[in-house]
CSV table of C-alpha atoms in Angstrom, one decimal:
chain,number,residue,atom,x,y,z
G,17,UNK,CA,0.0,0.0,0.0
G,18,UNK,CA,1.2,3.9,-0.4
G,19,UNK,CA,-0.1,5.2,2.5
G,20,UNK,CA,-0.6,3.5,6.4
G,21,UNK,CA,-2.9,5.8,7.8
G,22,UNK,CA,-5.2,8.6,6.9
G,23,UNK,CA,-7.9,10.8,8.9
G,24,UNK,CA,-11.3,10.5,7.5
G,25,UNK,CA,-13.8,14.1,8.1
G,26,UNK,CA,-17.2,13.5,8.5
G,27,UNK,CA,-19.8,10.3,9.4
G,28,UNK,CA,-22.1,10.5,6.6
G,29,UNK,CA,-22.3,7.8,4.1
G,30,UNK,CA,-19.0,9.4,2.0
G,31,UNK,CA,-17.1,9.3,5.4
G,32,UNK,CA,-17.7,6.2,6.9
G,33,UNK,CA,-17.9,4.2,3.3
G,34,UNK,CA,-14.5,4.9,2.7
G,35,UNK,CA,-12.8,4.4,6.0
G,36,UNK,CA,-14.4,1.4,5.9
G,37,UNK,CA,-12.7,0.5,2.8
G,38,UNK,CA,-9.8,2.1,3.5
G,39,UNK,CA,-9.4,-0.3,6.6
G,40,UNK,CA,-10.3,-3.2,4.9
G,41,UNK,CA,-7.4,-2.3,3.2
G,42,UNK,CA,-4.8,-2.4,6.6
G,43,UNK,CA,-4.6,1.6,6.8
G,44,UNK,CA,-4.8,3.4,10.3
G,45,UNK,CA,-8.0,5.3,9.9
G,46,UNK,CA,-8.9,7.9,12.2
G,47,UNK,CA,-12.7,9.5,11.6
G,48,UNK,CA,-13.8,12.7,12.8
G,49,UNK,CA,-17.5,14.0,13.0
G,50,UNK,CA,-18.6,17.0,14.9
G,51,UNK,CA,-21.4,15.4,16.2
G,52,UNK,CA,-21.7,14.5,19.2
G,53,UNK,CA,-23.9,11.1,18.4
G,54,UNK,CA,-24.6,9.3,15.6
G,55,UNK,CA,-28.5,10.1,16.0
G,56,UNK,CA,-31.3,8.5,13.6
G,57,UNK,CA,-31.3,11.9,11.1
G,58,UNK,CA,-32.6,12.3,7.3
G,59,UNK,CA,-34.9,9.9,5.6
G,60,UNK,CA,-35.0,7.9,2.7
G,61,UNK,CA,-32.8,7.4,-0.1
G,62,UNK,CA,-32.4,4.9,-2.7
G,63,UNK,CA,-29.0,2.1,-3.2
G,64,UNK,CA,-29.4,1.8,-7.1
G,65,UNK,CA,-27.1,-1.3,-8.1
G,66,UNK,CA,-24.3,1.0,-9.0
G,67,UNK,CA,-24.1,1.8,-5.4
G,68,UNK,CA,-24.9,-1.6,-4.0
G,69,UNK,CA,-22.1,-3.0,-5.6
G,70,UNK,CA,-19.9,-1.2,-3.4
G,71,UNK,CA,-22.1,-2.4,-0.4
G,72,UNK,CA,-21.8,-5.8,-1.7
G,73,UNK,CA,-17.8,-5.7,-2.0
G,74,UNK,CA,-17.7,-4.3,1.6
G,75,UNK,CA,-19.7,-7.3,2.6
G,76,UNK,CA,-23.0,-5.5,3.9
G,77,UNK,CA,-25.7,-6.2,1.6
G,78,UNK,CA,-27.1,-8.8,4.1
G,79,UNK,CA,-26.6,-6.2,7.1
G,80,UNK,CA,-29.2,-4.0,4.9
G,81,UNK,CA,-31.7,-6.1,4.8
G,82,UNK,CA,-31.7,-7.6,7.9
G,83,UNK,CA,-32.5,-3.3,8.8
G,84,UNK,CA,-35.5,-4.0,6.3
G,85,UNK,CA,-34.2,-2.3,3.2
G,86,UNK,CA,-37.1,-2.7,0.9
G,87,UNK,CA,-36.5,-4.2,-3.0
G,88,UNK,CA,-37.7,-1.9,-5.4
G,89,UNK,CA,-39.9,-3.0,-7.7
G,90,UNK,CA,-40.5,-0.1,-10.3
G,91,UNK,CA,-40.1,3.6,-10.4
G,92,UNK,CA,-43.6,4.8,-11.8
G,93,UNK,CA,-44.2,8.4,-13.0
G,94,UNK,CA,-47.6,9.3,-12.8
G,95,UNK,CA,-50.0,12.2,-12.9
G,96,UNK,CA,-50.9,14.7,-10.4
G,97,UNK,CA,-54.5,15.3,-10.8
G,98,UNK,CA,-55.8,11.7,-9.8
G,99,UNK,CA,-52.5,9.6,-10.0
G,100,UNK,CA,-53.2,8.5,-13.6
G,101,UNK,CA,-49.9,5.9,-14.9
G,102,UNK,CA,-48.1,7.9,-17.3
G,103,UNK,CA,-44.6,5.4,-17.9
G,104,UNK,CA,-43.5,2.4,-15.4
G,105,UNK,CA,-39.8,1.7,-15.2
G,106,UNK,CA,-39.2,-2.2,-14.4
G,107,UNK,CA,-36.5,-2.6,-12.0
G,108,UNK,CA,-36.5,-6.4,-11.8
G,109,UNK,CA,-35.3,-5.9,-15.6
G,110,UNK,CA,-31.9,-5.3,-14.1
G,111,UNK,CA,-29.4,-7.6,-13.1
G,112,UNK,CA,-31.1,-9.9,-10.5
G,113,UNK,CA,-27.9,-9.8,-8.6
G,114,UNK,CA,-28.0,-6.5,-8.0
G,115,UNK,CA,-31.3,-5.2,-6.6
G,116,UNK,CA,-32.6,-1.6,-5.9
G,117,UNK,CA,-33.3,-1.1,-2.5
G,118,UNK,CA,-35.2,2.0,-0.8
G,119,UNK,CA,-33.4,2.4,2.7
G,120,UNK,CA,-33.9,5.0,5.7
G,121,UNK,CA,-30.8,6.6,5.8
G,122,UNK,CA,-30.3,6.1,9.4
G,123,UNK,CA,-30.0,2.3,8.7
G,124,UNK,CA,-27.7,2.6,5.7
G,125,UNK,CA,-25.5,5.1,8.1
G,126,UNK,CA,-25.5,2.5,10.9
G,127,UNK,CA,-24.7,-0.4,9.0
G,128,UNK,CA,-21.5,1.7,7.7
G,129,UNK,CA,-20.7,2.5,11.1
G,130,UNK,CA,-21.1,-0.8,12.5
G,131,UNK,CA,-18.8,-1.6,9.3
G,132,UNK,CA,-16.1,0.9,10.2
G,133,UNK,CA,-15.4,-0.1,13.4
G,134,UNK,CA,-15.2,-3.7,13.1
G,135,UNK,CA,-12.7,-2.7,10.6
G,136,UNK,CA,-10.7,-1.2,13.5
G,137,UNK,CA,-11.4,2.5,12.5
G,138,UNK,CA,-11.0,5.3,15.5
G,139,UNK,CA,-14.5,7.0,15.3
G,140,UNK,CA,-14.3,10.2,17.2
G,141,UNK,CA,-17.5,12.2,17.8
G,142,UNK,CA,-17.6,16.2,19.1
G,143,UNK,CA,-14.5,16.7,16.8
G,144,UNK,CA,-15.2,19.7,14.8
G,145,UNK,CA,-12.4,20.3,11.6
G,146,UNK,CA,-12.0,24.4,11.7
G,147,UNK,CA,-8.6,24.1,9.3
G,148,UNK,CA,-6.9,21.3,7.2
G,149,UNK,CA,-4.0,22.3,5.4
G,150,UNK,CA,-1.9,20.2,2.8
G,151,UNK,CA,1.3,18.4,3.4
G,152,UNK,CA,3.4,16.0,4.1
G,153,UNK,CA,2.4,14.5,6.5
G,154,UNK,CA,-1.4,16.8,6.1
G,155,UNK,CA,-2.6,18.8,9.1
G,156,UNK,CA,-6.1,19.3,10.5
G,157,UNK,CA,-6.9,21.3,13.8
G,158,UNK,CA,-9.8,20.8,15.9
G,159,UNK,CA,-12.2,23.3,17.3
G,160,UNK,CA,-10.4,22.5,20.5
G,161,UNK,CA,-6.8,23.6,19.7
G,162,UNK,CA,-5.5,20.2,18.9
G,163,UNK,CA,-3.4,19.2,15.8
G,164,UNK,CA,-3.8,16.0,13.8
G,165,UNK,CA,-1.3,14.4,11.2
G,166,UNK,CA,-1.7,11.9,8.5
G,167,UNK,CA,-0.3,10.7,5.3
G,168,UNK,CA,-3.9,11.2,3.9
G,169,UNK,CA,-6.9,13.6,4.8
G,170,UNK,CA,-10.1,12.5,3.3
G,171,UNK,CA,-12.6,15.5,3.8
G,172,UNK,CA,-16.0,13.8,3.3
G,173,UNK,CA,-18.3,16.3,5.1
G,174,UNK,CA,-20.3,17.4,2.8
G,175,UNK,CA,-21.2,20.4,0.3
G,176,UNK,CA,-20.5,22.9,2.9
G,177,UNK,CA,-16.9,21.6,3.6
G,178,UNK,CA,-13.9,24.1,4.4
G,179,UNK,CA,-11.7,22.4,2.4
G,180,UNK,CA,-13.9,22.3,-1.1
G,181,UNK,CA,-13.6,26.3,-0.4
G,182,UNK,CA,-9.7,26.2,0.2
G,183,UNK,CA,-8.9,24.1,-2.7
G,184,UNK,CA,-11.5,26.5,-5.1
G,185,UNK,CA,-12.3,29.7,-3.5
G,186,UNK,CA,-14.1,30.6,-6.2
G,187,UNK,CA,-16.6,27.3,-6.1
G,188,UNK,CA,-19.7,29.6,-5.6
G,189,UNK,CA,-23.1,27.9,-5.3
G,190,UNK,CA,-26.3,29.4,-6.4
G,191,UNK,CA,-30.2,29.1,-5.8
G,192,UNK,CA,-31.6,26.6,-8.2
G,193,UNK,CA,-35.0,28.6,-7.9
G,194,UNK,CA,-36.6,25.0,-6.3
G,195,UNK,CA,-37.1,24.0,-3.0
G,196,UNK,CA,-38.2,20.2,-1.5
G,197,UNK,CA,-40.0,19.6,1.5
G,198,UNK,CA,-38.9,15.5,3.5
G,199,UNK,CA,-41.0,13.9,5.3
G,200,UNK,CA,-41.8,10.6,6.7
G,201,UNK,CA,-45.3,9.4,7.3
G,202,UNK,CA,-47.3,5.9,7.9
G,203,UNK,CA,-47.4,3.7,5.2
G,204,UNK,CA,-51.3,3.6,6.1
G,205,UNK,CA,-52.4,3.7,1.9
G,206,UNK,CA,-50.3,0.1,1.6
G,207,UNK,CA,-47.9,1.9,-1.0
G,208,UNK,CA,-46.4,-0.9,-3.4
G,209,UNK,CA,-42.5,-1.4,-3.4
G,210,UNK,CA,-42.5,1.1,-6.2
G,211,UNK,CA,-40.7,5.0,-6.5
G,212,UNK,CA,-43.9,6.9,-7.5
G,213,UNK,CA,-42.8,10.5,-9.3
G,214,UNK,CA,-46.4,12.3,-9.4
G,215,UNK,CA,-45.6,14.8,-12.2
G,216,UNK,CA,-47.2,18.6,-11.9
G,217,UNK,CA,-47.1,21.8,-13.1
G,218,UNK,CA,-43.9,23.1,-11.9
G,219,UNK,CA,-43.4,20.8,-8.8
G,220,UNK,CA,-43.3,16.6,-8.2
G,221,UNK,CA,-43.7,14.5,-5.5
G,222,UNK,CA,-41.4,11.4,-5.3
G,223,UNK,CA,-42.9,8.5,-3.1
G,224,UNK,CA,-41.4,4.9,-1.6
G,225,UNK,CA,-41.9,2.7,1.8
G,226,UNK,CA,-39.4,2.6,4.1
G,227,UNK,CA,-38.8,-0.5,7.2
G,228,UNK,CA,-40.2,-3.3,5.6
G,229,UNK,CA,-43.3,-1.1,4.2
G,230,UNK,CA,-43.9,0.6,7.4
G,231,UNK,CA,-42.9,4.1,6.7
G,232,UNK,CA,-43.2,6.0,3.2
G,233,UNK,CA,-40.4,8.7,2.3
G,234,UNK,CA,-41.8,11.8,0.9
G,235,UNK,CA,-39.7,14.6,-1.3
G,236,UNK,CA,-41.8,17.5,-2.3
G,237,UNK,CA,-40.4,19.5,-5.2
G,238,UNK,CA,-41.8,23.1,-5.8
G,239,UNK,CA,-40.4,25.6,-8.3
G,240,UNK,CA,-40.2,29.1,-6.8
G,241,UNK,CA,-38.5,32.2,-7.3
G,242,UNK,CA,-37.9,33.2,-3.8
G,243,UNK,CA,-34.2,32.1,-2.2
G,244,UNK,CA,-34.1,29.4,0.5
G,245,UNK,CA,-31.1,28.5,3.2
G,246,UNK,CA,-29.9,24.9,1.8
G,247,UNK,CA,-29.9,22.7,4.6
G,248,UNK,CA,-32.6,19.7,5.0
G,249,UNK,CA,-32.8,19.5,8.6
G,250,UNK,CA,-34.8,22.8,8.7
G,251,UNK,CA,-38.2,22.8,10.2
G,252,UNK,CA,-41.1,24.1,8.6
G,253,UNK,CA,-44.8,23.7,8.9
G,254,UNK,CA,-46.5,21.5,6.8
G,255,UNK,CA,-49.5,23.8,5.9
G,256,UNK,CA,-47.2,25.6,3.5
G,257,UNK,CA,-46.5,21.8,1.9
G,258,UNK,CA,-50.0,21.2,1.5
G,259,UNK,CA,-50.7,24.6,0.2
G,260,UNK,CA,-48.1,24.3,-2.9
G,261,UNK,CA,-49.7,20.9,-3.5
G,262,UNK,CA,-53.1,21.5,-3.1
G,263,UNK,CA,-54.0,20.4,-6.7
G,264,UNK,CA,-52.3,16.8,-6.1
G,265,UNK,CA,-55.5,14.2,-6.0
G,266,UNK,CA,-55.7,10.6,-5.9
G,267,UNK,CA,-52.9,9.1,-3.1
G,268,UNK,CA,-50.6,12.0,-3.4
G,269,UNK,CA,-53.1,14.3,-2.2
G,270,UNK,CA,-53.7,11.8,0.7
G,271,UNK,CA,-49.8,11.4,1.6
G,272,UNK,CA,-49.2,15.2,1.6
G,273,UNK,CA,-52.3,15.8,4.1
G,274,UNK,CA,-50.8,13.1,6.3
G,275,UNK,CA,-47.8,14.9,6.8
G,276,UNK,CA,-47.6,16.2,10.2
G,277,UNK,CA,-43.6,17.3,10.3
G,278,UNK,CA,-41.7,18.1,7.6
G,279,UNK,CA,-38.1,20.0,6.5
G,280,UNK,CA,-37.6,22.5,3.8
G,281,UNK,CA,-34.2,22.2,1.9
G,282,UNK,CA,-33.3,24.9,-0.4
G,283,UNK,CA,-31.8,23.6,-3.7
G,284,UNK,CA,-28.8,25.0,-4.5
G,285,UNK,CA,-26.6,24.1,-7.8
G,286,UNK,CA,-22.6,23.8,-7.5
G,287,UNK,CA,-20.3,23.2,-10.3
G,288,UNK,CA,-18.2,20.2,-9.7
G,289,UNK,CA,-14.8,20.9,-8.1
G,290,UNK,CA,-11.9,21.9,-10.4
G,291,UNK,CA,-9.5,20.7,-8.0
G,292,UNK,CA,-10.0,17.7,-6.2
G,293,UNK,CA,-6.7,16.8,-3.9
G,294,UNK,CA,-3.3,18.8,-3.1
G,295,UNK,CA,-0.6,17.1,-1.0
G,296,UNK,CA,-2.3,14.5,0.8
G,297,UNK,CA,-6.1,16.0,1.1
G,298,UNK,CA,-8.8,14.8,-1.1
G,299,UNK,CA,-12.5,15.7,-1.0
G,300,UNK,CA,-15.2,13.0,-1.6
G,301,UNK,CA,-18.8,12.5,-1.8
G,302,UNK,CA,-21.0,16.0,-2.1
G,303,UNK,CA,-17.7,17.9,-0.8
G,304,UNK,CA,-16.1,17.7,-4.4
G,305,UNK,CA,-19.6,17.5,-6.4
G,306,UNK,CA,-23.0,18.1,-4.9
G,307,UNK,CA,-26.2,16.8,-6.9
G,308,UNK,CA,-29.7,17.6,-6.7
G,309,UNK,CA,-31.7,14.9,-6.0
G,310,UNK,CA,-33.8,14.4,-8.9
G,311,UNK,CA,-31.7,11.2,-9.8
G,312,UNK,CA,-31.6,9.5,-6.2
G,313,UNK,CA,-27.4,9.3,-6.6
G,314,UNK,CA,-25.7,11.5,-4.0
G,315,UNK,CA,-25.5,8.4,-1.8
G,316,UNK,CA,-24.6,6.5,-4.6
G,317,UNK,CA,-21.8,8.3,-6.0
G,318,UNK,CA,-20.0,8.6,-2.7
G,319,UNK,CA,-20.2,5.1,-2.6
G,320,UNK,CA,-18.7,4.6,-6.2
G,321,UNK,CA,-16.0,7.3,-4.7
G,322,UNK,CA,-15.2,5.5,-1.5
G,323,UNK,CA,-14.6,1.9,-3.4
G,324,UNK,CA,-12.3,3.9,-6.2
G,325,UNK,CA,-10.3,6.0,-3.8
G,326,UNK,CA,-9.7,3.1,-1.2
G,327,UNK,CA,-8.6,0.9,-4.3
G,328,UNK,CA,-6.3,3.5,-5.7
G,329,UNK,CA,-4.0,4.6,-2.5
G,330,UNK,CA,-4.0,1.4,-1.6
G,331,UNK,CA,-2.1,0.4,-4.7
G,332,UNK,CA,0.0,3.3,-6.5
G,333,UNK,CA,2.1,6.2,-4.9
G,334,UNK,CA,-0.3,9.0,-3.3
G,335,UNK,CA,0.0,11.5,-5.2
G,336,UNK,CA,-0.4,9.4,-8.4
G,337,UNK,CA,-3.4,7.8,-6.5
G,338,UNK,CA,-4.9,11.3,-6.0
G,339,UNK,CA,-4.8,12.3,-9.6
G,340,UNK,CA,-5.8,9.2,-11.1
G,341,UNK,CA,-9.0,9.2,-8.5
G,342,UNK,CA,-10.2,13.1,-9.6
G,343,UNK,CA,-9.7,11.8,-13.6
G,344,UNK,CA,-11.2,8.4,-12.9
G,345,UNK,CA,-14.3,10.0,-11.4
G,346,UNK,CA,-14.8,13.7,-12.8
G,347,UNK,CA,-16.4,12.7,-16.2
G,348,UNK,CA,-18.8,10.2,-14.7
G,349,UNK,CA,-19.9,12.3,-11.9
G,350,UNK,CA,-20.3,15.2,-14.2
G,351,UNK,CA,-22.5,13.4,-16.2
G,352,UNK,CA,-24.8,12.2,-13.4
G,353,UNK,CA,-25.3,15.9,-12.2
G,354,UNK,CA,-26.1,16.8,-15.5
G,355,UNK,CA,-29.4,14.7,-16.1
G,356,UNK,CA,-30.3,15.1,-12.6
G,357,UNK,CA,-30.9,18.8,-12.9
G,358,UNK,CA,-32.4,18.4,-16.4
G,359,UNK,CA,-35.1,16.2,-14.9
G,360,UNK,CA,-36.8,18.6,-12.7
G,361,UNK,CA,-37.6,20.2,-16.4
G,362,UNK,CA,-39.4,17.1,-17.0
G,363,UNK,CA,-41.1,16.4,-14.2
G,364,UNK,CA,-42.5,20.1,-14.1
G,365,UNK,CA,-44.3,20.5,-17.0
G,366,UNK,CA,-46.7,22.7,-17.4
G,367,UNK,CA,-50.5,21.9,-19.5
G,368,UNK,CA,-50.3,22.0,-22.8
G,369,UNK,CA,-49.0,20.8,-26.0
G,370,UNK,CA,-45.6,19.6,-25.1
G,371,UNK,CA,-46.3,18.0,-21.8
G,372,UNK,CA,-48.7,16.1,-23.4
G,373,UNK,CA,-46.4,15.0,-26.2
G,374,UNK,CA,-44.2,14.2,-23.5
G,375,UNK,CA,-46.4,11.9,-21.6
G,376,UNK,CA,-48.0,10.7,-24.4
G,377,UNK,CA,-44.5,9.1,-25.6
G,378,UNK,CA,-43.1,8.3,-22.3
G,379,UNK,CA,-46.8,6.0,-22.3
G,380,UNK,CA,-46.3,4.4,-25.6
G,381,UNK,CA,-42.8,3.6,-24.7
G,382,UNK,CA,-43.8,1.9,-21.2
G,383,UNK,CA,-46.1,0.0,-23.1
G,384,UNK,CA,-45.0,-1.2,-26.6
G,385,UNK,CA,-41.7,-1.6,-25.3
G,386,UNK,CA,-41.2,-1.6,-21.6
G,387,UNK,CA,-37.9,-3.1,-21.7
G,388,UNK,CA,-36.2,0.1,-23.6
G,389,UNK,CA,-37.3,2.2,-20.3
G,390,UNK,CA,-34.7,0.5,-17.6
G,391,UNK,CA,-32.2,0.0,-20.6
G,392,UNK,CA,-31.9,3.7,-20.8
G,393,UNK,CA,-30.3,4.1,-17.1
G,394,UNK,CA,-27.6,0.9,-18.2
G,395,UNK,CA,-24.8,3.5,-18.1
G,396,UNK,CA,-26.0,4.6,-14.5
G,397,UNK,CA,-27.0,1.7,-12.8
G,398,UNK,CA,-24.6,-1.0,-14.8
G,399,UNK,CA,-21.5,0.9,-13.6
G,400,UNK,CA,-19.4,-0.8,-11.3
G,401,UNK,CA,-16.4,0.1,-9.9
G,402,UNK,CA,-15.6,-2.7,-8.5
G,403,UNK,CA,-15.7,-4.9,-11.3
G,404,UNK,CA,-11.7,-6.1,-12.5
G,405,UNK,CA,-12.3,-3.9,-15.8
G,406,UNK,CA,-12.7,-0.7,-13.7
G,407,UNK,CA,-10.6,-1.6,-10.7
């Protein structure tokens, strides 16, 4: 290996992935998070089987499901005025060897967790990062005064991380003009094992159970020209999410009125980071590209990250490692972030000629020739990096 110990910031799923990986591997890993617990936060996301191949190669796939993951079945897009079908997505096309799961995020994050430290990885909670700066070995100093060295700094907290800034001060996010409401609420309308995307004029609603069926994950899109703080942990009432959805019928209109607590998230779009790594600090995960979430991958792609960077410094020099891991992974995360924020143009529609072309060919498609609709996403979800090919 080139390196025998690095410091891992942050214990989201970026963060603990790859010090799990990077353990696996024989390196020292130290992980800091400045939280003080590891505390059942977020809500649902989806483990496409680009992503689970990593879980699978980490040896958790079982651990999932025992926290009952729930196999997708189908994404389905839909209408918004009484749930009409408009196009259904098989995804027991795929390779039946790799599922598509829907997972609370808390269970994904504790199965890493529980995944890093019997790996041996130091996790250290209430260690806030105010400084990392580039070296040999790198430095990072603590909110508390203390200093920490290692031949490798993976900074994997996030899209707010100090380090993204450092390495491009000029990375500038900006207001995406949208804003999505999360919730979680009873799975009392026996939601199938399906993603339903209700489709309406200038907002969507994106639908799937949670816990073995028990829960359904809500994301509320809205379109809206006033600014919003980007953060998803931010209360807000859920009169102003039934308002701005008010026209949904048929069981969209019946999840949204269930809602009883709910967050408001601000989307904000950031370019992908020019600069990746300098002397022995890398960002990972939503640090180096943030997504919006209208293709489910932000979990996904830190995975794909983790596996690629763990692989590489565990098997060229570091610096070599560094740059081939920015090159390897640049074009293909670009490309994700790219037809994620294009979709919120076609789930928004508004009525009228070209939304109903739209639907109208996404419904002949789904029917006539169902198989061409999951064959589409083969570049997404038939990408795996740890395959011997793209090792």
């Amino acid at each position: 290996m080139s390196i025998s110990n690095a410091i891992v910031i942050g214990a989201g799923i970026g963060g603990l992935s790859v010090a799990a990986a990077l353990a696996k591997r024989g390196i020292a890993v130290t992980l800091v998070e400045k939280a003080a617990e590891i505390t059942d936060i977020g809500a649902g996301l989806q483990i496409s089987p680009n992503g689970l191949a990593v879980l699978q190669a980490l040896g958790l796939e079982a651990k999932l499901t025992e926290r009952a993951a729930v196999r997708g079945q189908a994404v389905v897009l839909q209408d918004y005025k009484v749930g009409r079908q408009v196009a259904r997505i098989d995804l027991l096309r795929g390779s039946a060897d790799r599922p598509y799961y829907f997972v609370h995020r808390a269970d994904l994050i504790d199965t890493l967790y529980d995944a890093a430290r019997r790996n041996n990885v130091s996790i250290e909670l209430g260690a806030e990062v105010v400084a990392v700066t580039p070296g040999s070995p790198a430095r990072l100093r603590l909110a508390n005064g203390s200093l920490r060295r290692a031949e490798l700094i993976v900074d994997a907290s996030g899209l707010h991380s100090k380090t993204r800034l450092l390495l491009n001060p000029d990375s500038v996010g900006q207001f995406a003009g949208q804003v999505a409401w999360r919730a979680v609420i009873a799975n009392e309308i026996s939601h199938p094992k399906e993603a339903h995307v209700t489709m309406g004029p200038g907002r969507h609603l994106v639908s799937y159970p949670l816990r073995a069926g028990r829960l359904i994950n809500l994301v509320a899109v809205e379109e809206r020209a006033a600014w919003a703080p980007e953060g998803w942990s931010i209360a807000d009432d859920p009169a102003n999410l039934r308002a701005a959805f008010s026209s949904f019928g048929g069981r969209a209109g019946d999840m949204i009125n269930a809602v009883d607590r709910c967050t408001l998230w601000g989307l904000h779009l950031h370019p992908v980071a020019d600069v990746w790594h300098e002397n022995g600090v890398v960002l990972l995960g939503d640090a180096a590209h943030p997504t919006l979430p209208f293709l489910a991958q932000g979990a996904n792609l830190a995975l794909e990250d983790a596996w690629v960077l763990a692989k590489l410094v565990d098997t060229l020099p570091a610096d070599q490692a560094l740059r081939k891991y920015q090159s390897a992974r640049h074009a293909r995360v670009s490309r994700v972030i790219k037809t994620a924020a294009g979709n919120a143009k076609r789930y928004h529609l508004h009525p009228g000629v070209v939304r109903s072309a739209a639907h109208l060919g996404l419904r002949v498609a789904s029917t006539v020739a169902p198989g061409t609709m999951i064959s589409a996403f083969n570049w997404l979800y038939l990408h795996d990096v740890t395959a011997a090919r793209n090792a």
